[in-house]
Amino acid sequence: MNGKSFFVDLSRCTACRGCQVSCKQWKKLPAEKTVNTGSHQNPADLSFVTLKVVRFQERVDKGKVRWFFMPDQCRHCVEAPCKMASGVEGSILHDEKTGAVVYTDLTAQEDFEIIRGACPYDIPRQDPVTKRISKCDMCNDRVTAGMLPACVKTCPTGAMNFGDRDAMLAMAQNRLAEVKKKWPKAQLVNPDDVRVIFLAVEDPAFYAKNLLAQAPETRRFASRRDLLVQLLRPVKSMTSV
Amino acid sequence: MTNHWIDFQNSDCILIMGSNAAENHPICWKWVTKAQEKGALVIHVDPRFTRTSAKSDMHFMLRSGSDIAVLGGLINYIVNNDLIFKDYVLNYTNASFLVTDKFAFQDGLFAGYDGQKRSYDKAAWAFELDANGVPKKDPSLKDPRCVYQLLKKHYSRYDLKKVAEISGMPKEDLVKFYKAYAATGKPDKAGTILYAMGWTQHTVGVQNIRAMSMIQLLLGNIGVAGGGVNALRGESNVQGSTDQGLLFHILPGYLPTPASSLPSLAVYNEKNTPVSKDPKSANWWQNRPKYMASFLKSMWENAELEQAYSWMPKLDPGGSGAYSWLALFDKMSKGQFKGFFAWGMNPACSGANANKTRQAMANLDWMVNVNVFENETGWFWQGPGMDPKTIKTEVFFLPCAVSLEKEGSISNSGRWMQWRYPGPKPYAETRPDGDIIALLFKEIQALYKKEKGALPEPILTATWNKTNKHGEFDAHATAKLVNGTFLKDVKIGDKVYKKGEQVPSFASLQADGSTTSGNWIYCGSYTDKNKAALRDLKQTPEQAAIGLFPNWSWAWPVNRRIIYNRASCDPTGKPWNPAKAVVAWNAAEKKWVGDVPDGGWAPEEKYPFIMTKEGFGQIYGPGLNDGPFPEYYEPLECPVASHPFSRQLHNPTAIAFEGEDKAVCDPRYPFVCSTYRVTEHWQTGVLTRWLPWLIEAEPQMFCELSPELAKLRGIGNGDKVIVSSLRGQLWAVAIVTPRLKPFKVQGQTLHQVGIPWHYGWIHPKDGGDAANLLSPSVGDPNTGIPETKAFMVNVRKA
């Protein structure tokens, strides 16, 4: 068995935010006090109590308006750079059965900037009070009990899918072949590196700056140790095409 | 809906106009996506670029309120290019009917207009009848008095140039749109329309939908899988509440409300029961006396029918102008009544011209407010600009249980009656609405017994014990009463139904008082079993081919999933599109297979449009208050002084109140404003503003505007702005976005802005206030629905 994976078909995402809300519901996470910042995206970013946020990005191409939506979350990297960067035994676990990357209370002892800096997708966030670091844990409790992650369960359009990794990879390839007929630039995003495989119909940068894995020099908090992590990281293609 | 949600997947072309389906009906997008992935074209026509536009194949922008220009242009395009589905139009619509020469149309007015009464005498719109009393027809469609020729003439005025000039939708977009949609006029193609409040909330709301219904008839898209005219209802059970007669002009099952001009049941029946002399017309409403009698018996089981009718409240003349929502609050503002139940509603935010509504409430002696949370209505006396010391209104707030805590049925847009079991027990001392009504009625009865009072009999003898037990509402007993029961042994055909037995379907309801049925269209839903609770995926291969699940819940009428489905076949009963057959006539066995047909008669025995008097789909519709053909009129507040179709600027029959000014080409209010919803909130936000995860996602009142307008007014993205109209003002956060664009209308650049209607001052404190503070109290002449989709405002930086 090759663990679990998500397949997120962005051609089907309508940004209804059912996933964003169901994540908070299952995790019993509080709402943040937000304001409208001139965008429908809210909260404006991930936080230690917002593990999943739908990102909205508008652009105008040759006079044509386009609107891109992307439910952002931890990608559960096949070989997680955050775990490699960890300096505390037992703070970041990699569930062998599902492949979920899970943060424990011991993350409070980590150097947060190193952990966040190690993430190619800029996902981890820290609780300013407890110093614990948090992110999506693949609803590992639900998954090990045979249930779908809360976000997948609630998705009305078939954008969010979850299952055995091989099945998800096959589904991703099939959908890619189908979607390419309409959107020739469609691509799977870092499918070999991550367990949350996005299908983007256009350049991933159109959705969010962190949809595609970011090179270390462009990332926040790049440190010596962070660089080291990058060097240790297996070299893999950034996209499937 | 003529069809249902799952059926969207069968469509070849999904037109979404007057709706933001992907945002406001998120689940429906599953079926839209399925259709799209099978090759269907999804077209969105809307003043804004929304999440729906983002997912559609084509998006076209029109100025809010100009829909009839664009749809009239589509009719003109279809007719001029001979793209109608001719066999369908000839056999199933009234295109060939002749209209008498009393009918005329001149400069924006139809024949029969009375300027003083601001209404029409519809007698001027009648069909010409032959010696037998049947409408005369010209199957060649060439007679200048036939509906088709009248239609052609009427819409020949809607040429591309004029439509583009007034709607702001460029000519090339119009042609692209028309060409794509008109392609569904082929026998094996189905086009569907998904609309919502973007069409209804106009002073021409009903005519917007009429125009599209006519297009669907011309293209043969009604009765077929993936076709139809589909209203996406704005609330999970609004279909159910309409079915159950929540509005002033209808009783349950769309029976007209008794009127003071109809003093007896006999006269009521005579007035409201259509008579057709054509033996091939099923004229289903000829059964109305049975349904009315059964309804009256459900109210007063032991009373004679005439007696029961005499007890029914009756409308005085005036229609929607006297009784609809707007009229109600106008009368309240004039102190014409003293007590008010605001039950599960939040009119302080939800009704047009909210300042008028809020001030009107101060004229009441008392208000009973039943709701889940604190709301702007029950607490109006504490609201902005109110001085509690000067307000006499006594408010009783009764906290009630939420929907998930209660058992009962909801009816969705696809007419499915779905049973829901109760979830958690109601919180603390909150009570289900049904219990509150039961307790209230018991107390009223006790007072009538004690103090007598005027006309006590209807109160004291009402069939009340069937809806509740020991003061607790009983959903099953009520559903059984809605279905109906035999009050004595009745023989129908060879079968004898025993007294006390549930009536199996409305075909068995009687006009003589021997049956009850609280709502005839729901007859058959709760017989020996509660069919709304069915959750069985069993289906025939024919049903599987179109995703029809007849054993999953129950749909009115008689579990028919696609209405007018006999029109999906040619006159011999063979499906126009065999690959997506809804029904088909099996000649050997002499029966229909597939969906429940619109009557089991052989194909040639009856016409398929059984709910119309003549049996034909109405391209010409002589029943509405504002004309047999939809005609272009500007919203009552508009940015233009004239339009290219006539000198009649506005709908001459629209509802408006004296002394209330409108902004027409008013330089103080230069921008068109539309109100709308977001996924995250429900109605006025009376529930969702209190749900932390939803208010987190959409926390504050916003105003969407184009970068061009933002530049003009010096507004930056995220700035606080003041939006104002003749009636009030509010603050909002500016969302400056290329998803809104200025329109070119009559050579001028016109700006449009949009605001959501989910906010209110009570919670959250930094959330803003109601969009309806700005909207005018003007409405559609048929329904009274307010024009909250197009009115004039100003926007400036706060």
PDB file of N, CA and C in Angstrom, chain B residues 480 483-486 490 492 495-498 500-510 515-517 520-529 531 554 557-559:
ATOM      1  N   LYS B 480     -50.727  14.012   6.869  1.00  0.00           N
ATOM      2  CA  LYS B 480     -51.875  13.187   6.456  1.00  0.00           C
ATOM      3  C   LYS B 480     -53.085  14.055   6.111  1.00  0.00           C
ATOM      4  N   ASN B 483     -52.536  15.558   2.774  1.00  0.00           N
ATOM      5  CA  ASN B 483     -52.837  14.567   1.730  1.00  0.00           C
ATOM      6  C   ASN B 483     -54.340  14.436   1.519  1.00  0.00           C
ATOM      7  N   GLY B 484     -55.070  14.215   2.612  1.00  0.00           N
ATOM      8  CA  GLY B 484     -56.525  14.080   2.513  1.00  0.00           C
ATOM      9  C   GLY B 484     -57.045  12.689   2.805  1.00  0.00           C
ATOM     10  N   THR B 485     -58.303  12.667   3.248  1.00  0.00           N
ATOM     11  CA  THR B 485     -58.946  11.459   3.750  1.00  0.00           C
ATOM     12  C   THR B 485     -60.368  11.377   3.200  1.00  0.00           C
ATOM     13  N   PHE B 486     -60.875  10.158   3.057  1.00  0.00           N
ATOM     14  CA  PHE B 486     -62.293   9.995   2.724  1.00  0.00           C
ATOM     15  C   PHE B 486     -63.119  10.206   3.991  1.00  0.00           C
ATOM     16  N   VAL B 490     -66.697   5.884  -0.310  1.00  0.00           N
ATOM     17  CA  VAL B 490     -66.865   6.460  -1.654  1.00  0.00           C
ATOM     18  C   VAL B 490     -66.481   5.402  -2.680  1.00  0.00           C
ATOM     19  N   ILE B 492     -65.304   4.673  -6.369  1.00  0.00           N
ATOM     20  CA  ILE B 492     -64.710   5.305  -7.558  1.00  0.00           C
ATOM     21  C   ILE B 492     -64.359   4.182  -8.514  1.00  0.00           C
ATOM     22  N   LYS B 495     -63.783   0.458  -7.285  1.00  0.00           N
ATOM     23  CA  LYS B 495     -63.217   0.349  -5.935  1.00  0.00           C
ATOM     24  C   LYS B 495     -63.990   1.204  -4.932  1.00  0.00           C
ATOM     25  N   VAL B 496     -64.182   0.607  -3.763  1.00  0.00           N
ATOM     26  CA  VAL B 496     -64.828   1.357  -2.686  1.00  0.00           C
ATOM     27  C   VAL B 496     -63.765   1.773  -1.674  1.00  0.00           C
ATOM     28  N   TYR B 497     -63.678   3.063  -1.440  1.00  0.00           N
ATOM     29  CA  TYR B 497     -62.756   3.575  -0.410  1.00  0.00           C
ATOM     30  C   TYR B 497     -63.562   3.773   0.870  1.00  0.00           C
ATOM     31  N   LYS B 498     -62.977   3.295   1.965  1.00  0.00           N
ATOM     32  CA  LYS B 498     -63.684   3.345   3.249  1.00  0.00           C
ATOM     33  C   LYS B 498     -63.504   4.710   3.915  1.00  0.00           C
ATOM     34  N   GLY B 500     -62.370   7.264   6.366  1.00  0.00           N
ATOM     35  CA  GLY B 500     -61.155   7.272   7.196  1.00  0.00           C
ATOM     36  C   GLY B 500     -59.904   6.874   6.440  1.00  0.00           C
ATOM     37  N   GLU B 501     -60.074   6.302   5.238  1.00  0.00           N
ATOM     38  CA  GLU B 501     -58.916   5.902   4.437  1.00  0.00           C
ATOM     39  C   GLU B 501     -58.252   7.153   3.823  1.00  0.00           C
ATOM     40  N   GLN B 502     -56.950   7.086   3.619  1.00  0.00           N
ATOM     41  CA  GLN B 502     -56.258   8.186   2.959  1.00  0.00           C
ATOM     42  C   GLN B 502     -56.600   8.186   1.462  1.00  0.00           C
ATOM     43  N   VAL B 503     -56.767   9.361   0.889  1.00  0.00           N
ATOM     44  CA  VAL B 503     -57.067   9.460  -0.550  1.00  0.00           C
ATOM     45  C   VAL B 503     -55.785   9.133  -1.324  1.00  0.00           C
ATOM     46  N   PRO B 504     -55.865   8.193  -2.309  1.00  0.00           N
ATOM     47  CA  PRO B 504     -54.628   7.753  -2.970  1.00  0.00           C
ATOM     48  C   PRO B 504     -54.012   8.790  -3.906  1.00  0.00           C
ATOM     49  N   SER B 505     -54.851   9.626  -4.563  1.00  0.00           N
ATOM     50  CA  SER B 505     -54.297  10.673  -5.423  1.00  0.00           C
ATOM     51  C   SER B 505     -55.396  11.695  -5.712  1.00  0.00           C
ATOM     52  N   PHE B 506     -55.014  12.837  -6.239  1.00  0.00           N
ATOM     53  CA  PHE B 506     -56.036  13.884  -6.400  1.00  0.00           C
ATOM     54  C   PHE B 506     -57.116  13.543  -7.419  1.00  0.00           C
ATOM     55  N   ALA B 507     -56.841  12.524  -8.242  1.00  0.00           N
ATOM     56  CA  ALA B 507     -57.887  12.100  -9.181  1.00  0.00           C
ATOM     57  C   ALA B 507     -59.116  11.595  -8.424  1.00  0.00           C
ATOM     58  N   SER B 508     -58.937  11.211  -7.158  1.00  0.00           N
ATOM     59  CA  SER B 508     -60.054  10.678  -6.366  1.00  0.00           C
ATOM     60  C   SER B 508     -60.730  11.726  -5.483  1.00  0.00           C
ATOM     61  N   LEU B 509     -60.258  12.963  -5.517  1.00  0.00           N
ATOM     62  CA  LEU B 509     -60.886  13.988  -4.674  1.00  0.00           C
ATOM     63  C   LEU B 509     -62.270  14.331  -5.225  1.00  0.00           C
ATOM     64  N   GLN B 510     -63.163  14.700  -4.334  1.00  0.00           N
ATOM     65  CA  GLN B 510     -64.568  14.904  -4.692  1.00  0.00           C
ATOM     66  C   GLN B 510     -65.008  16.339  -4.414  1.00  0.00           C
ATOM     67  N   THR B 515     -64.496  14.206   0.618  1.00  0.00           N
ATOM     68  CA  THR B 515     -63.053  14.034   0.849  1.00  0.00           C
ATOM     69  C   THR B 515     -62.473  15.311   1.458  1.00  0.00           C
ATOM     70  N   THR B 516     -61.379  15.139   2.200  1.00  0.00           N
ATOM     71  CA  THR B 516     -60.602  16.298   2.625  1.00  0.00           C
ATOM     72  C   THR B 516     -59.283  16.247   1.863  1.00  0.00           C
ATOM     73  N   SER B 517     -58.661  17.400   1.694  1.00  0.00           N
ATOM     74  CA  SER B 517     -57.276  17.463   1.244  1.00  0.00           C
ATOM     75  C   SER B 517     -56.798  18.880   1.490  1.00  0.00           C
ATOM     76  N   TRP B 520     -54.337  19.902  -2.607  1.00  0.00           N
ATOM     77  CA  TRP B 520     -54.560  18.840  -3.604  1.00  0.00           C
ATOM     78  C   TRP B 520     -53.291  18.393  -4.312  1.00  0.00           C
ATOM     79  N   ILE B 521     -52.339  19.316  -4.530  1.00  0.00           N
ATOM     80  CA  ILE B 521     -51.146  18.876  -5.278  1.00  0.00           C
ATOM     81  C   ILE B 521     -50.283  17.921  -4.450  1.00  0.00           C
ATOM     82  N   TYR B 522     -50.498  17.923  -3.138  1.00  0.00           N
ATOM     83  CA  TYR B 522     -49.766  16.982  -2.277  1.00  0.00           C
ATOM     84  C   TYR B 522     -50.563  15.705  -2.012  1.00  0.00           C
ATOM     85  N   CYS B 523     -51.733  15.582  -2.627  1.00  0.00           N
ATOM     86  CA  CYS B 523     -52.541  14.373  -2.441  1.00  0.00           C
ATOM     87  C   CYS B 523     -51.793  13.205  -3.097  1.00  0.00           C
ATOM     88  N   GLY B 524     -51.591  12.154  -2.352  1.00  0.00           N
ATOM     89  CA  GLY B 524     -50.791  11.026  -2.823  1.00  0.00           C
ATOM     90  C   GLY B 524     -49.429  10.967  -2.142  1.00  0.00           C
ATOM     91  N   SER B 525     -49.095  12.009  -1.377  1.00  0.00           N
ATOM     92  CA  SER B 525     -47.776  12.028  -0.732  1.00  0.00           C
ATOM     93  C   SER B 525     -47.746  11.203   0.551  1.00  0.00           C
ATOM     94  N   TYR B 526     -48.908  11.127   1.240  1.00  0.00           N
ATOM     95  CA  TYR B 526     -48.941  10.416   2.515  1.00  0.00           C
ATOM     96  C   TYR B 526     -50.185   9.545   2.498  1.00  0.00           C
ATOM     97  N   THR B 527     -50.045   8.353   1.961  1.00  0.00           N
ATOM     98  CA  THR B 527     -51.197   7.444   1.864  1.00  0.00           C
ATOM     99  C   THR B 527     -51.020   6.373   2.932  1.00  0.00           C
ATOM    100  N   ASP B 528     -50.855   5.105   2.507  1.00  0.00           N
ATOM    101  CA  ASP B 528     -50.564   4.093   3.527  1.00  0.00           C
ATOM    102  C   ASP B 528     -49.123   4.250   4.009  1.00  0.00           C
ATOM    103  N   LYS B 529     -48.327   4.961   3.234  1.00  0.00           N
ATOM    104  CA  LYS B 529     -46.988   5.280   3.718  1.00  0.00           C
ATOM    105  C   LYS B 529     -46.605   6.719   3.393  1.00  0.00           C
ATOM    106  N   LYS B 531     -44.564   8.882   1.621  1.00  0.00           N
ATOM    107  CA  LYS B 531     -43.691   8.736   0.445  1.00  0.00           C
ATOM    108  C   LYS B 531     -42.553   9.751   0.418  1.00  0.00           C
ATOM    109  N   TRP B 554     -40.644  12.170  -2.897  1.00  0.00           N
ATOM    110  CA  TRP B 554     -41.878  12.179  -3.687  1.00  0.00           C
ATOM    111  C   TRP B 554     -42.017  13.576  -4.264  1.00  0.00           C
ATOM    112  N   PRO B 557     -46.644  17.081  -9.000  1.00  0.00           N
ATOM    113  CA  PRO B 557     -47.871  16.319  -8.762  1.00  0.00           C
ATOM    114  C   PRO B 557     -47.655  14.832  -9.082  1.00  0.00           C
ATOM    115  N   VAL B 558     -48.338  13.991  -8.345  1.00  0.00           N
ATOM    116  CA  VAL B 558     -48.350  12.516  -8.520  1.00  0.00           C
ATOM    117  C   VAL B 558     -46.986  11.906  -8.848  1.00  0.00           C
ATOM    118  N   ASN B 559     -45.963  12.431  -8.210  1.00  0.00           N
ATOM    119  CA  ASN B 559     -44.596  11.937  -8.376  1.00  0.00           C
ATOM    120  C   ASN B 559     -44.058  12.116  -9.792  1.00  0.00           C
TER     121      ASN B 559
END
